[in-house]
Short mmCIF file of the C-alpha atoms (twelve columns), coordinates in Angstrom:
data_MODEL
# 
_entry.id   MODEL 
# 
loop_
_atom_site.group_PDB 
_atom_site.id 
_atom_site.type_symbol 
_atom_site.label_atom_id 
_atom_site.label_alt_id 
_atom_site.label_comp_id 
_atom_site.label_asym_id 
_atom_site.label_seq_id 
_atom_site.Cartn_x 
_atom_site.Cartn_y 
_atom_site.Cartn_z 
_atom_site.pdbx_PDB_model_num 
ATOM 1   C CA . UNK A 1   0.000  0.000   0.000   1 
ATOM 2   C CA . UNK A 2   2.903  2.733   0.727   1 
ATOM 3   C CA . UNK A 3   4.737  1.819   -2.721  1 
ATOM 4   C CA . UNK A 4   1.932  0.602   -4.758  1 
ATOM 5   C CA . UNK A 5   4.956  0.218   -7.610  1 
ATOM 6   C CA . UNK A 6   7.020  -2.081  -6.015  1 
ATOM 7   C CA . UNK A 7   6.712  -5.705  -7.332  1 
ATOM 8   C CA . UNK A 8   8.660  -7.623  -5.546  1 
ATOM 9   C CA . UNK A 9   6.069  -8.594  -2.140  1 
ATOM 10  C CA . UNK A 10  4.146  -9.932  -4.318  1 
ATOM 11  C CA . UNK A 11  6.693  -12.366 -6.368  1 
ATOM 12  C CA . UNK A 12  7.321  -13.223 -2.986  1 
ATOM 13  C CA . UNK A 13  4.258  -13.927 -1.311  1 
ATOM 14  C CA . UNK A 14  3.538  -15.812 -4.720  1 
ATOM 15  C CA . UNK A 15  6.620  -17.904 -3.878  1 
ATOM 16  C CA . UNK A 16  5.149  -18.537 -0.991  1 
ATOM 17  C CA . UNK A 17  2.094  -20.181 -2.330  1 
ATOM 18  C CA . UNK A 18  4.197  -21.732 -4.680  1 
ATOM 19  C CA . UNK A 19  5.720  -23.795 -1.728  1 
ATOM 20  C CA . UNK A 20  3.246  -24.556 0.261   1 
ATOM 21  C CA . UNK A 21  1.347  -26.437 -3.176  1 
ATOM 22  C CA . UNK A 22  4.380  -28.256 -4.112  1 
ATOM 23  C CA . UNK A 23  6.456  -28.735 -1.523  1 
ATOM 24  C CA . UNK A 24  4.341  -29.208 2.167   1 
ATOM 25  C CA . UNK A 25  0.906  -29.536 0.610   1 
ATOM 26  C CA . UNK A 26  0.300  -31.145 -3.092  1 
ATOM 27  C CA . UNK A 27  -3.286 -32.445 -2.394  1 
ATOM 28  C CA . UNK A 28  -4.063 -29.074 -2.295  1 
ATOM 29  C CA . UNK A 29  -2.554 -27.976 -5.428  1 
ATOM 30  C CA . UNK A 30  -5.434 -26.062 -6.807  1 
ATOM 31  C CA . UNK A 31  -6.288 -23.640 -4.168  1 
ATOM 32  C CA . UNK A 32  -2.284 -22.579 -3.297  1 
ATOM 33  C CA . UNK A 33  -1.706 -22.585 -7.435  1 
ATOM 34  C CA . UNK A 34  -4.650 -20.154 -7.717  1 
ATOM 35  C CA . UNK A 35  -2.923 -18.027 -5.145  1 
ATOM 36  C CA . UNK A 36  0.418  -17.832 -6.699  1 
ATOM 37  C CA . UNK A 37  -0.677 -17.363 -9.716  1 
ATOM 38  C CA . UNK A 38  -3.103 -14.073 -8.672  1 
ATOM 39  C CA . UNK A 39  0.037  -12.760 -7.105  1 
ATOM 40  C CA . UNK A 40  2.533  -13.131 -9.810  1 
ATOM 41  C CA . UNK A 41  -0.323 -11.654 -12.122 1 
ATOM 42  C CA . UNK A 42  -0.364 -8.999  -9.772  1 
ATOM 43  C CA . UNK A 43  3.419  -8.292  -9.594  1 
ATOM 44  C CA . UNK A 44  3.876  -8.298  -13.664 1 
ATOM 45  C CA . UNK A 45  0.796  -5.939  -13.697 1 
ATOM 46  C CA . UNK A 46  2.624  -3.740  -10.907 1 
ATOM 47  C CA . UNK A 47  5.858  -3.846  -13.045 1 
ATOM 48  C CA . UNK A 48  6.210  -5.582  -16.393 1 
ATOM 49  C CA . UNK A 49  10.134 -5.020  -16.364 1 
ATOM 50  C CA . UNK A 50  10.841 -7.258  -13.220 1 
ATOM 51  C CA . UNK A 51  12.540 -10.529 -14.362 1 
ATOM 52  C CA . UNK A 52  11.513 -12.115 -10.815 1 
ATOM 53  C CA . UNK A 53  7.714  -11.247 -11.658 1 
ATOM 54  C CA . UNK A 54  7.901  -12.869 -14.769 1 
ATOM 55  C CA . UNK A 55  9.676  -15.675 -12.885 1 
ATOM 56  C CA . UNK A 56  6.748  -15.988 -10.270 1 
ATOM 57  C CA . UNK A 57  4.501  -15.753 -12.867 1 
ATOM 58  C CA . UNK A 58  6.198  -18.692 -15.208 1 
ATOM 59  C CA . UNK A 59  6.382  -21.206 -12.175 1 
ATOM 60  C CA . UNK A 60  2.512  -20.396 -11.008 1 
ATOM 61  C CA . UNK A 61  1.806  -20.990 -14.731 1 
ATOM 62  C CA . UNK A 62  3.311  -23.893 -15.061 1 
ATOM 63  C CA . UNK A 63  2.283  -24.967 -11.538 1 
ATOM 64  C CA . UNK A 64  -1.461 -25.032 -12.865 1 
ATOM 65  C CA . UNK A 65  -0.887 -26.640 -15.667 1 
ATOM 66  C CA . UNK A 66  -0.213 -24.371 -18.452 1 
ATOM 67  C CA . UNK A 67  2.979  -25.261 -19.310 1 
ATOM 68  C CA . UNK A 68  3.600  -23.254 -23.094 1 
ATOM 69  C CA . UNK A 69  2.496  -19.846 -20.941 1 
ATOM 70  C CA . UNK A 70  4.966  -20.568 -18.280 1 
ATOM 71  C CA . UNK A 71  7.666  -20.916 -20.637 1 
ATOM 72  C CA . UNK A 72  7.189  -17.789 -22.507 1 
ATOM 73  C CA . UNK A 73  7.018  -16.147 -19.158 1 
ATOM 74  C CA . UNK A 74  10.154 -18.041 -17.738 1 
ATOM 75  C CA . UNK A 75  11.831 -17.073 -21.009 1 
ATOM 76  C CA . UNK A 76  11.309 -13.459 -20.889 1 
ATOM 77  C CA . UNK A 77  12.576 -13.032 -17.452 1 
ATOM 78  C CA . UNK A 78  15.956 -14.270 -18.410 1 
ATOM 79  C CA . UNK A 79  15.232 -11.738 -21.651 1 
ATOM 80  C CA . UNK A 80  14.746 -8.911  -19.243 1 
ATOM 81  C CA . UNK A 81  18.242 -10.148 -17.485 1 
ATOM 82  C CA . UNK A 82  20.499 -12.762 -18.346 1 
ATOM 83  C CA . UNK A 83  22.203 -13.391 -15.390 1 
ATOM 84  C CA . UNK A 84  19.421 -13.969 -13.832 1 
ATOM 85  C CA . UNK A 85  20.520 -17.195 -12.246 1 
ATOM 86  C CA . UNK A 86  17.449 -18.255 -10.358 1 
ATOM 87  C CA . UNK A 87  15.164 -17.457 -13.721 1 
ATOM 88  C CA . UNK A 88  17.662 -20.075 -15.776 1 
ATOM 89  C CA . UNK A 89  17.078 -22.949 -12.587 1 
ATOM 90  C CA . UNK A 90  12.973 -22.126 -12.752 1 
ATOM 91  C CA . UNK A 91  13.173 -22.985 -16.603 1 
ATOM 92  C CA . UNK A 92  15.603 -25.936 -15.984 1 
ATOM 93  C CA . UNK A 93  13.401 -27.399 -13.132 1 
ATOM 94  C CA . UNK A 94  10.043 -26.814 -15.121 1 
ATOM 95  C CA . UNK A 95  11.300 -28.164 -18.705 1 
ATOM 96  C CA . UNK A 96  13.397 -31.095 -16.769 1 
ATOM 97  C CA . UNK A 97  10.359 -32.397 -15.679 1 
ATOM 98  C CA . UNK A 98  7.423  -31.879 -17.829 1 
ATOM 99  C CA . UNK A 99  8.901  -29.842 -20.630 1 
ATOM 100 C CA . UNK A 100 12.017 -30.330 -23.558 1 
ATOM 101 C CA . UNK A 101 14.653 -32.606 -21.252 1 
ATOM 102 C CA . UNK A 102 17.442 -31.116 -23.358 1 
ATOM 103 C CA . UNK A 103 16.375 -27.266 -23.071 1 
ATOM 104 C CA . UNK A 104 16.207 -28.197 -19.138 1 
ATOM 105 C CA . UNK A 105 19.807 -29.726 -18.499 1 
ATOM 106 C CA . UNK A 106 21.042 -26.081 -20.689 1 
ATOM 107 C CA . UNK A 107 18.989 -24.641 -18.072 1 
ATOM 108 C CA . UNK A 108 20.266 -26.074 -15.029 1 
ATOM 109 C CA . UNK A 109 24.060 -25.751 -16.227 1 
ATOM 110 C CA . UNK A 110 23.326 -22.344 -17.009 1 
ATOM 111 C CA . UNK A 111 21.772 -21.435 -13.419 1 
ATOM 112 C CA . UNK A 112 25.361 -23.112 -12.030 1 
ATOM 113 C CA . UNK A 113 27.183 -21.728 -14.102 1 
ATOM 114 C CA . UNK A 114 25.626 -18.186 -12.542 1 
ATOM 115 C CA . UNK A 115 25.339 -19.219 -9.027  1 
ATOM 116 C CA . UNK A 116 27.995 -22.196 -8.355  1 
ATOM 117 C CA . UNK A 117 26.712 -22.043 -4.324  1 
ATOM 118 C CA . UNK A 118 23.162 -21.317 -4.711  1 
ATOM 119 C CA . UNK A 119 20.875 -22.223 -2.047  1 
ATOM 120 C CA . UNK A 120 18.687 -23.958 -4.630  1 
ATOM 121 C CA . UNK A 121 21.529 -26.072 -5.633  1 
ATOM 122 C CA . UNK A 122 20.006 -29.336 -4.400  1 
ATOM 123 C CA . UNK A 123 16.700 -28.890 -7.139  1 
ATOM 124 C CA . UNK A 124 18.937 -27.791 -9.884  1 
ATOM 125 C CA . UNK A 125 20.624 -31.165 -9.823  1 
ATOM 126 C CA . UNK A 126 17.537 -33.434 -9.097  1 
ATOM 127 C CA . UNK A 127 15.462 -31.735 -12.057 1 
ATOM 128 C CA . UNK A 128 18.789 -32.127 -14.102 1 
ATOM 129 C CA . UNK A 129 18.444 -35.746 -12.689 1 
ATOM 130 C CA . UNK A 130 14.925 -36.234 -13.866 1 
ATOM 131 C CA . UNK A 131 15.969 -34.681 -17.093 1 
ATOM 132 C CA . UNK A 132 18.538 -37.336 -17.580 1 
ATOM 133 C CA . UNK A 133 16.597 -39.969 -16.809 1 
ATOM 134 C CA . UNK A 134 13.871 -38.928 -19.123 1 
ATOM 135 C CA . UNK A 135 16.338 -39.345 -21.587 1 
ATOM 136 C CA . UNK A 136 17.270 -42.570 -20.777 1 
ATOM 137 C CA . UNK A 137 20.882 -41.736 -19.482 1 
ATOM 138 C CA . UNK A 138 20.902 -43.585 -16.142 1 
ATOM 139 C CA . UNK A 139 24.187 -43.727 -14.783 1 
ATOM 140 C CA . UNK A 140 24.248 -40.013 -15.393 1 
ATOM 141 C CA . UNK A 141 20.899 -39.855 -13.875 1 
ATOM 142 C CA . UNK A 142 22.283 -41.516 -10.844 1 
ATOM 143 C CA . UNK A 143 25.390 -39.322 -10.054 1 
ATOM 144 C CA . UNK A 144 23.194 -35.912 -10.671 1 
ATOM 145 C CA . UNK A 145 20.577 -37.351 -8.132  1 
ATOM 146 C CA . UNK A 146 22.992 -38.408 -5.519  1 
ATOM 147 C CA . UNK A 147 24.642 -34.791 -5.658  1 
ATOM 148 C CA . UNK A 148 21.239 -33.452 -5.277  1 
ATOM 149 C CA . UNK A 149 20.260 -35.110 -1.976  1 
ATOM 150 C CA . UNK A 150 23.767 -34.681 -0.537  1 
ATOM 151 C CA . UNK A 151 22.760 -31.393 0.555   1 
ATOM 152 C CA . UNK A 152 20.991 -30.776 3.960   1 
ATOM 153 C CA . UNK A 153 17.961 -28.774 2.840   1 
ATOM 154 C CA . UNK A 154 17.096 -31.960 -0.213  1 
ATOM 155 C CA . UNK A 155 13.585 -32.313 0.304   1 
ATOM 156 C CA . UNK A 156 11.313 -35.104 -0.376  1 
ATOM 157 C CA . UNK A 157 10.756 -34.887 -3.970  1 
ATOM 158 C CA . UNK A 158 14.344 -34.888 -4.850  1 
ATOM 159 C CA . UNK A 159 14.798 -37.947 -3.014  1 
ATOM 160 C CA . UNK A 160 12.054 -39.684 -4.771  1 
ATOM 161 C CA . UNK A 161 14.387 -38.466 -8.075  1 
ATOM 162 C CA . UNK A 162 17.163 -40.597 -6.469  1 
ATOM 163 C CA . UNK A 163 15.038 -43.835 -6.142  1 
ATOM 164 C CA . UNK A 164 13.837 -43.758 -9.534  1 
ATOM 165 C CA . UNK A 165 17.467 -43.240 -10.956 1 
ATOM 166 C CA . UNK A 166 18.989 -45.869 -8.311  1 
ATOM 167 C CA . UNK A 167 16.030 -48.378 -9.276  1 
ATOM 168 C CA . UNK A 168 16.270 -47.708 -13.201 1 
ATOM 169 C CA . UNK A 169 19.934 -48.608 -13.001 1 
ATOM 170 C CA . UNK A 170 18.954 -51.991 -11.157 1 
ATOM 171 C CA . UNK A 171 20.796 -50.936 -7.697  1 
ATOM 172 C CA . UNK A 172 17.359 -51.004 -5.690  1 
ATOM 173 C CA . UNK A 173 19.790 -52.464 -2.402  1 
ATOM 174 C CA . UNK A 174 20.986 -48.675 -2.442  1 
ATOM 175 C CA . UNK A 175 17.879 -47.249 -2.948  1 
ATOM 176 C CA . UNK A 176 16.129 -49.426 0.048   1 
ATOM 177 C CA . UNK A 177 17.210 -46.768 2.932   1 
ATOM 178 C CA . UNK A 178 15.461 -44.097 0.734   1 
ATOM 179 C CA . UNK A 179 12.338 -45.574 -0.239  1 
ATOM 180 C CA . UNK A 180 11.701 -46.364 3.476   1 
ATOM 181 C CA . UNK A 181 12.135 -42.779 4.218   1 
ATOM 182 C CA . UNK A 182 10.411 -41.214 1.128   1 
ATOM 183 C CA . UNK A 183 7.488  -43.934 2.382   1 
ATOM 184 C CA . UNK A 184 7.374  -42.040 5.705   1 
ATOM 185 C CA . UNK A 185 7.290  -38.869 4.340   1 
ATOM 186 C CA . UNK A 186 5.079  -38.738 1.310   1 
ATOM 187 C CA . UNK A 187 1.370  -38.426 1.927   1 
ATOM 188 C CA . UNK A 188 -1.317 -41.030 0.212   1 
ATOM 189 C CA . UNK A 189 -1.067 -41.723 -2.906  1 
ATOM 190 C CA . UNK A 190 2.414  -40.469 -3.214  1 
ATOM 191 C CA . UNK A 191 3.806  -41.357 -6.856  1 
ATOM 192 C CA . UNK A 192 0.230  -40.112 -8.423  1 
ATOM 193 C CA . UNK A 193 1.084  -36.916 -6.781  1 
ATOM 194 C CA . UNK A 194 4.198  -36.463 -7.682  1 
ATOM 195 C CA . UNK A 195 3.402  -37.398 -11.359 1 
ATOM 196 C CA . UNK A 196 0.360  -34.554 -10.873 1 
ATOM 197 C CA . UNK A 197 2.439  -31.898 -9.282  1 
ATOM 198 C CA . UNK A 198 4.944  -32.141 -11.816 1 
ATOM 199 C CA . UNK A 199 2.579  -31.550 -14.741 1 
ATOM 200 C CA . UNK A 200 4.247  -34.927 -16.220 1 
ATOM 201 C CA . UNK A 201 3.825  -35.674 -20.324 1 
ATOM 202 C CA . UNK A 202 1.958  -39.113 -20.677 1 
ATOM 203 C CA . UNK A 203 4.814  -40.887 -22.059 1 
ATOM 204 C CA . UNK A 204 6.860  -40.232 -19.051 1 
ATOM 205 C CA . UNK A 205 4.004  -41.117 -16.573 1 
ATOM 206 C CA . UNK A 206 4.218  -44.802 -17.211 1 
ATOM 207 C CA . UNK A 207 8.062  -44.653 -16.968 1 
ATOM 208 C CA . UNK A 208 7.560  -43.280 -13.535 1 
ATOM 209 C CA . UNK A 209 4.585  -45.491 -12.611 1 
ATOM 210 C CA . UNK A 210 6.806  -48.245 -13.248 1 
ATOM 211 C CA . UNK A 211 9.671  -47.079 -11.906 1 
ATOM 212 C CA . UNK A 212 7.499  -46.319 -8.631  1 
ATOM 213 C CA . UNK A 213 5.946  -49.891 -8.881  1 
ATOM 214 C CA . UNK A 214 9.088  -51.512 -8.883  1 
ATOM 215 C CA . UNK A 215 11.151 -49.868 -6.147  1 
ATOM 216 C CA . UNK A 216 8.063  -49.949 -3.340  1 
ATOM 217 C CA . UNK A 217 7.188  -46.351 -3.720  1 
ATOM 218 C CA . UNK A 218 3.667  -45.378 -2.064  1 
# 
């Protein structure tokens, strides 16, 4: 209300939102991606020359499902600044997992290459793990996932990247300490989710359905 011009609250409170549907609450995707969405609308309306606007609004967009609009709206943040690091990892994460694998892993070397210590380090290499194994590269699959949940803020979902790369490269002994604690702290219906959340392309939802199947996943 006292700087009705400034953007950024609202990318953030967007982010927020953002979180709290894919991270600590995916059964309740629709309401929080409704929220972060309105916000992000709210700070590209406030300013249309903020990359992280355009960056909050290209992750709500692709967050409820439309995934073309999200890209043109992830792509014109890094437009509006190029070393924009976190703008490069919100492209890599969306494409790597329900989007052009390829574009993703440029992504996510790009968003290193900007921000070697960044704090979201440990999804930059899981959705460049997912990417990989989309492709059908699984020992590389493998070593980006393990990097990825070395760190200590790797969260659920980029464990459950790890199992599916350990299991599609037949070392499911590895994977067995994971799955139990993935089991513990998914909720129901746990792989469905996941594929949901990620806005997944049919032909890689019975690769992870199988995946899932085989290692024990809920």
């Amino acid at each position: 209300d006292r700087d009705p011009g400034f953007a950024r609250p609202y990318t953030g409170l967007s982010f927020t939102h953002w979180m709290k549907a894919y991270v600590f609450g995916p059964s309740h995707l629709s309401d929080e991606g409704r929220l972060a969405y309105d916000l992000a609308a709210r700070a590209v309306a406030v300013d249309p020359y903020d990359p992280a606007a355009h960056c909050a609004f290209g992750r709500a967009l692709w967050l409820i499902g439309a995934r073309e609009d999200a890209v043109e709206a992830l792509e014109r943040a890094t437009l509006l600044s190029p070393s924009y690091a976190f703008g490069h990892y919100a492209r890599a994460f969306t494409e790597s997992f329900s989007g052009n694998a390829r574009t993703g892993i440029e992504a996510s070397d790009r968003a290193r290459e900007l921000s070697p210590f960044d704090p979201f380090l440990t999804a930059n290499q899981g959705s460049r793990a997912l990417a990989l194994l989309r492709l059908g590269k699984i020992e590389e699959a493998v070593a980006w996932s393990l990097r990825s949940i070395s760190h200590p803020n790797a969260h659920v979902v980029m464990r459950r990247v790890a199992i599916l790369s350990l299991t599609a490269a037949g070392r499911l002994e590895e994977a067995k300490p994971l799955i139990r604690q993935v089991n513990r702290e998914s909720p129901e219906n746990g792989s469905e989710l996941f594929i949901r959340t990620n806005r997944m392309l049919p032909e890689d939802e019975k690769l992870i359905r199988e995946l899932s199947r085989q290692s024990g996943l809920l």
